[in-house]
Amino acid sequence: MKGNSSEKITFIEVIKTLVVAVLMSLIILQFFKLNTVVGHSMDSTLYDGQRLVLSLKAYENKAPEYKDIVVVERDDLSVKYFIKRVIGVPGDTIEIKDNQLYINGELINEDYINEPMVTEDLLIEVPEGKVFVMGDNRNHSLDSRNINVIGLIDYEEEILGKAVFSLSTFEKID
């Protein structure tokens, strides 16, 4: 049984649509990546299992900014990807004193943290090319405060992307 010409045209249109969809997907994946939050270090801002869209090009021509939420890629740790908030940028002096965070001598009021922080005192200057990151669930976060394990993050080499949108809540991430 031979197909008529309208069936052939429909088949050709379906193939064209599929090819365009695949090409568009490949282009989009050059700029964005999906990532899943693993763990509770960002509670209550982000939660375990939350699906995020990352901008892979956010830091192509600029450094991360204070409060950006980023995914760090580290091959030397048991968890290859982890998500944290940028607290210190190049040139900043980060001080934690009496469980309070100071940036460049200014006490920081952090309304996004899960609970009051209980941690050791720390004083560190953030050099060029690095950022200091912390989880929002400060008492349950392995982050830059642990200099021997995480330490300062090389943003050109270790930041995979900036979290920009939650697919789980359909909200922009600021």
PDB file of C-alpha atoms in Angstrom:
ATOM      1  CA  MET A   1       0.000   0.000   0.000  1.00  0.00           C
ATOM      2  CA  LYS A   2       1.459   3.325  -1.017  1.00  0.00           C
ATOM      3  CA  GLY A   3       1.216   6.374   1.217  1.00  0.00           C
ATOM      4  CA  ASN A   4      -0.224   9.522  -0.234  1.00  0.00           C
ATOM      5  CA  SER A   5       1.751  12.717  -0.581  1.00  0.00           C
ATOM      6  CA  SER A   6       0.208  14.340   2.506  1.00  0.00           C
ATOM      7  CA  GLU A   7       1.508  11.445   4.669  1.00  0.00           C
ATOM      8  CA  LYS A   8       4.979  11.934   3.190  1.00  0.00           C
ATOM      9  CA  ILE A   9       4.846  15.667   3.884  1.00  0.00           C
ATOM     10  CA  THR A  10       3.716  15.015   7.473  1.00  0.00           C
ATOM     11  CA  PHE A  11       6.558  12.519   7.993  1.00  0.00           C
ATOM     12  CA  ILE A  12       9.091  15.000   6.595  1.00  0.00           C
ATOM     13  CA  GLU A  13       7.719  17.736   8.878  1.00  0.00           C
ATOM     14  CA  VAL A  14       8.015  15.450  11.915  1.00  0.00           C
ATOM     15  CA  ILE A  15      11.643  14.671  11.034  1.00  0.00           C
ATOM     16  CA  LYS A  16      12.404  18.380  10.531  1.00  0.00           C
ATOM     17  CA  THR A  17      10.825  19.207  13.894  1.00  0.00           C
ATOM     18  CA  LEU A  18      12.848  16.498  15.651  1.00  0.00           C
ATOM     19  CA  VAL A  19      16.098  17.695  14.071  1.00  0.00           C
ATOM     20  CA  VAL A  20      15.385  21.296  15.104  1.00  0.00           C
ATOM     21  CA  ALA A  21      14.506  20.163  18.646  1.00  0.00           C
ATOM     22  CA  VAL A  22      17.745  18.185  18.973  1.00  0.00           C
ATOM     23  CA  LEU A  23      19.810  21.099  17.627  1.00  0.00           C
ATOM     24  CA  MET A  24      18.093  23.563  19.990  1.00  0.00           C
ATOM     25  CA  SER A  25      18.731  21.211  22.930  1.00  0.00           C
ATOM     26  CA  LEU A  26      22.414  20.965  22.063  1.00  0.00           C
ATOM     27  CA  ILE A  27      22.686  24.752  21.856  1.00  0.00           C
ATOM     28  CA  ILE A  28      20.875  25.244  25.168  1.00  0.00           C
ATOM     29  CA  LEU A  29      23.122  22.675  26.880  1.00  0.00           C
ATOM     30  CA  GLN A  30      26.147  24.807  25.974  1.00  0.00           C
ATOM     31  CA  PHE A  31      24.786  27.550  28.269  1.00  0.00           C
ATOM     32  CA  PHE A  32      22.732  25.721  30.912  1.00  0.00           C
ATOM     33  CA  LYS A  33      22.892  22.503  32.911  1.00  0.00           C
ATOM     34  CA  LEU A  34      20.510  20.782  35.276  1.00  0.00           C
ATOM     35  CA  ASN A  35      21.755  19.955  38.762  1.00  0.00           C
ATOM     36  CA  THR A  36      20.181  18.369  41.826  1.00  0.00           C
ATOM     37  CA  VAL A  37      20.840  19.598  45.356  1.00  0.00           C
ATOM     38  CA  VAL A  38      22.340  16.787  47.424  1.00  0.00           C
ATOM     39  CA  GLY A  39      22.296  17.149  51.201  1.00  0.00           C
ATOM     40  CA  HIS A  40      21.143  19.751  53.676  1.00  0.00           C
ATOM     41  CA  SER A  41      23.960  22.334  53.739  1.00  0.00           C
ATOM     42  CA  MET A  42      21.751  24.940  52.000  1.00  0.00           C
ATOM     43  CA  ASP A  43      18.601  24.416  54.128  1.00  0.00           C
ATOM     44  CA  SER A  44      16.312  26.409  54.270  1.00  0.00           C
ATOM     45  CA  THR A  45      17.151  28.260  51.032  1.00  0.00           C
ATOM     46  CA  LEU A  46      17.432  25.094  48.945  1.00  0.00           C
ATOM     47  CA  TYR A  47      16.467  21.567  49.879  1.00  0.00           C
ATOM     48  CA  ASP A  48      17.792  18.069  49.270  1.00  0.00           C
ATOM     49  CA  GLY A  49      16.569  16.785  45.900  1.00  0.00           C
ATOM     50  CA  GLN A  50      15.661  20.223  44.524  1.00  0.00           C
ATOM     51  CA  ARG A  51      16.286  20.494  40.760  1.00  0.00           C
ATOM     52  CA  LEU A  52      18.151  23.604  39.618  1.00  0.00           C
ATOM     53  CA  VAL A  53      19.118  25.211  36.338  1.00  0.00           C
ATOM     54  CA  LEU A  54      22.721  26.398  36.297  1.00  0.00           C
ATOM     55  CA  SER A  55      24.140  29.095  34.062  1.00  0.00           C
ATOM     56  CA  LEU A  56      27.411  27.684  32.760  1.00  0.00           C
ATOM     57  CA  LYS A  57      28.516  31.038  31.324  1.00  0.00           C
ATOM     58  CA  ALA A  58      27.702  33.309  34.292  1.00  0.00           C
ATOM     59  CA  TYR A  59      31.362  33.805  35.171  1.00  0.00           C
ATOM     60  CA  GLU A  60      32.866  33.711  31.723  1.00  0.00           C
ATOM     61  CA  ASN A  61      33.751  37.420  31.798  1.00  0.00           C
ATOM     62  CA  LYS A  62      33.316  38.314  35.462  1.00  0.00           C
ATOM     63  CA  ALA A  63      33.954  37.054  38.973  1.00  0.00           C
ATOM     64  CA  PRO A  64      31.204  35.647  41.203  1.00  0.00           C
ATOM     65  CA  GLU A  65      29.463  38.172  43.421  1.00  0.00           C
ATOM     66  CA  TYR A  66      28.576  38.170  47.101  1.00  0.00           C
ATOM     67  CA  LYS A  67      25.456  36.026  47.770  1.00  0.00           C
ATOM     68  CA  ASP A  68      25.599  34.163  44.424  1.00  0.00           C
ATOM     69  CA  ILE A  69      24.632  30.518  44.818  1.00  0.00           C
ATOM     70  CA  VAL A  70      27.107  28.353  42.940  1.00  0.00           C
ATOM     71  CA  VAL A  71      27.803  24.711  42.205  1.00  0.00           C
ATOM     72  CA  VAL A  72      31.407  23.761  42.872  1.00  0.00           C
ATOM     73  CA  GLU A  73      33.023  20.851  41.054  1.00  0.00           C
ATOM     74  CA  ARG A  74      35.793  19.044  42.931  1.00  0.00           C
ATOM     75  CA  ASP A  75      37.334  15.763  41.803  1.00  0.00           C
ATOM     76  CA  ASP A  76      39.368  15.395  45.005  1.00  0.00           C
ATOM     77  CA  LEU A  77      36.346  14.955  47.306  1.00  0.00           C
ATOM     78  CA  SER A  78      33.892  12.092  47.833  1.00  0.00           C
ATOM     79  CA  VAL A  79      31.101  14.357  46.567  1.00  0.00           C
ATOM     80  CA  LYS A  80      32.061  15.720  43.152  1.00  0.00           C
ATOM     81  CA  TYR A  81      29.495  18.572  43.074  1.00  0.00           C
ATOM     82  CA  PHE A  82      28.313  20.700  45.970  1.00  0.00           C
ATOM     83  CA  ILE A  83      26.282  23.881  46.218  1.00  0.00           C
ATOM     84  CA  LYS A  84      27.169  26.876  48.383  1.00  0.00           C
ATOM     85  CA  ARG A  85      26.689  30.631  48.700  1.00  0.00           C
ATOM     86  CA  VAL A  86      29.527  33.019  47.839  1.00  0.00           C
ATOM     87  CA  ILE A  87      30.383  34.979  50.978  1.00  0.00           C
ATOM     88  CA  GLY A  88      33.783  36.462  50.143  1.00  0.00           C
ATOM     89  CA  VAL A  89      35.130  37.666  46.809  1.00  0.00           C
ATOM     90  CA  PRO A  90      38.672  38.677  45.804  1.00  0.00           C
ATOM     91  CA  GLY A  91      39.976  41.431  48.090  1.00  0.00           C
ATOM     92  CA  ASP A  92      37.535  40.723  50.941  1.00  0.00           C
ATOM     93  CA  THR A  93      38.620  40.031  54.499  1.00  0.00           C
ATOM     94  CA  ILE A  94      36.355  37.429  56.069  1.00  0.00           C
ATOM     95  CA  GLU A  95      36.228  37.265  59.830  1.00  0.00           C
ATOM     96  CA  ILE A  96      34.112  35.043  62.013  1.00  0.00           C
ATOM     97  CA  LYS A  97      34.256  36.192  65.608  1.00  0.00           C
ATOM     98  CA  ASP A  98      31.996  35.047  68.436  1.00  0.00           C
ATOM     99  CA  ASN A  99      29.807  33.211  65.872  1.00  0.00           C
ATOM    100  CA  GLN A 100      29.218  36.396  63.881  1.00  0.00           C
ATOM    101  CA  LEU A 101      30.252  36.991  60.253  1.00  0.00           C
ATOM    102  CA  TYR A 102      32.141  40.143  59.317  1.00  0.00           C
ATOM    103  CA  ILE A 103      33.103  41.105  55.787  1.00  0.00           C
ATOM    104  CA  ASN A 104      35.722  43.852  55.570  1.00  0.00           C
ATOM    105  CA  GLY A 105      35.052  44.716  59.218  1.00  0.00           C
ATOM    106  CA  GLU A 106      31.271  45.066  58.769  1.00  0.00           C
ATOM    107  CA  LEU A 107      28.908  42.795  60.725  1.00  0.00           C
ATOM    108  CA  ILE A 108      26.694  40.977  58.222  1.00  0.00           C
ATOM    109  CA  ASN A 109      23.022  40.343  58.936  1.00  0.00           C
ATOM    110  CA  GLU A 110      22.162  37.134  57.092  1.00  0.00           C
ATOM    111  CA  ASP A 111      18.407  36.630  56.978  1.00  0.00           C
ATOM    112  CA  TYR A 112      18.788  33.577  54.710  1.00  0.00           C
ATOM    113  CA  ILE A 113      20.724  31.305  57.098  1.00  0.00           C
ATOM    114  CA  ASN A 114      18.903  28.358  58.643  1.00  0.00           C
ATOM    115  CA  GLU A 115      19.838  29.047  62.276  1.00  0.00           C
ATOM    116  CA  PRO A 116      22.381  31.077  64.238  1.00  0.00           C
ATOM    117  CA  MET A 117      25.899  29.959  63.401  1.00  0.00           C
ATOM    118  CA  VAL A 118      28.031  28.188  65.989  1.00  0.00           C
ATOM    119  CA  THR A 119      31.590  27.894  64.687  1.00  0.00           C
ATOM    120  CA  GLU A 120      35.228  28.590  65.396  1.00  0.00           C
ATOM    121  CA  ASP A 121      36.704  32.043  64.928  1.00  0.00           C
ATOM    122  CA  LEU A 122      38.393  32.615  61.586  1.00  0.00           C
ATOM    123  CA  LEU A 123      40.241  35.411  59.804  1.00  0.00           C
ATOM    124  CA  ILE A 124      41.109  35.082  56.121  1.00  0.00           C
ATOM    125  CA  GLU A 125      41.774  37.358  53.176  1.00  0.00           C
ATOM    126  CA  VAL A 126      40.369  36.248  49.826  1.00  0.00           C
ATOM    127  CA  PRO A 127      43.048  36.474  47.110  1.00  0.00           C
ATOM    128  CA  GLU A 128      42.521  37.147  43.406  1.00  0.00           C
ATOM    129  CA  GLY A 129      40.893  34.273  41.542  1.00  0.00           C
ATOM    130  CA  LYS A 130      39.325  32.793  44.680  1.00  0.00           C
ATOM    131  CA  VAL A 131      36.026  32.978  46.561  1.00  0.00           C
ATOM    132  CA  PHE A 132      35.006  32.009  50.087  1.00  0.00           C
ATOM    133  CA  VAL A 133      31.805  29.928  50.171  1.00  0.00           C
ATOM    134  CA  MET A 134      29.487  28.789  52.946  1.00  0.00           C
ATOM    135  CA  GLY A 135      26.278  26.801  53.182  1.00  0.00           C
ATOM    136  CA  ASP A 136      23.157  28.539  54.473  1.00  0.00           C
ATOM    137  CA  ASN A 137      22.723  25.766  57.033  1.00  0.00           C
ATOM    138  CA  ARG A 138      25.955  26.905  58.671  1.00  0.00           C
ATOM    139  CA  ASN A 139      26.016  24.373  61.500  1.00  0.00           C
ATOM    140  CA  HIS A 140      25.706  21.478  59.041  1.00  0.00           C
ATOM    141  CA  SER A 141      27.883  22.614  56.143  1.00  0.00           C
ATOM    142  CA  LEU A 142      31.346  21.617  55.038  1.00  0.00           C
ATOM    143  CA  ASP A 143      32.589  24.773  53.327  1.00  0.00           C
ATOM    144  CA  SER A 144      35.467  27.254  53.047  1.00  0.00           C
ATOM    145  CA  ARG A 145      35.711  27.496  56.828  1.00  0.00           C
ATOM    146  CA  ASN A 146      37.335  24.082  56.653  1.00  0.00           C
ATOM    147  CA  ILE A 147      40.574  25.267  55.077  1.00  0.00           C
ATOM    148  CA  ASN A 148      42.128  21.770  54.914  1.00  0.00           C
ATOM    149  CA  VAL A 149      39.238  20.120  53.035  1.00  0.00           C
ATOM    150  CA  ILE A 150      37.332  22.763  51.044  1.00  0.00           C
ATOM    151  CA  GLY A 151      39.212  26.010  51.543  1.00  0.00           C
ATOM    152  CA  LEU A 152      39.032  28.876  49.121  1.00  0.00           C
ATOM    153  CA  ILE A 153      37.480  28.069  45.737  1.00  0.00           C
ATOM    154  CA  ASP A 154      39.227  28.866  42.458  1.00  0.00           C
ATOM    155  CA  TYR A 155      36.255  30.249  40.577  1.00  0.00           C
ATOM    156  CA  GLU A 156      37.716  29.817  37.103  1.00  0.00           C
ATOM    157  CA  GLU A 157      38.615  26.163  37.672  1.00  0.00           C
ATOM    158  CA  GLU A 158      36.168  24.892  40.288  1.00  0.00           C
ATOM    159  CA  ILE A 159      32.829  26.652  39.824  1.00  0.00           C
ATOM    160  CA  LEU A 160      30.648  24.716  37.404  1.00  0.00           C
ATOM    161  CA  GLY A 161      27.898  27.319  37.285  1.00  0.00           C
ATOM    162  CA  LYS A 162      25.590  29.753  39.021  1.00  0.00           C
ATOM    163  CA  ALA A 163      22.165  28.558  40.189  1.00  0.00           C
ATOM    164  CA  VAL A 164      19.621  30.731  38.376  1.00  0.00           C
ATOM    165  CA  PHE A 165      16.289  28.867  38.470  1.00  0.00           C
ATOM    166  CA  SER A 166      14.569  26.131  40.449  1.00  0.00           C
ATOM    167  CA  LEU A 167      12.662  23.614  38.358  1.00  0.00           C
ATOM    168  CA  SER A 168      11.186  22.226  41.579  1.00  0.00           C
ATOM    169  CA  THR A 169       9.544  25.483  42.685  1.00  0.00           C
ATOM    170  CA  PHE A 170       9.533  27.342  39.343  1.00  0.00           C
ATOM    171  CA  GLU A 171      11.235  30.321  40.939  1.00  0.00           C
ATOM    172  CA  LYS A 172      14.207  32.444  39.946  1.00  0.00           C
ATOM    173  CA  ILE A 173      17.153  32.105  42.308  1.00  0.00           C
ATOM    174  CA  ASP A 174      18.596  35.439  43.420  1.00  0.00           C
TER     175      ASP A 174
END
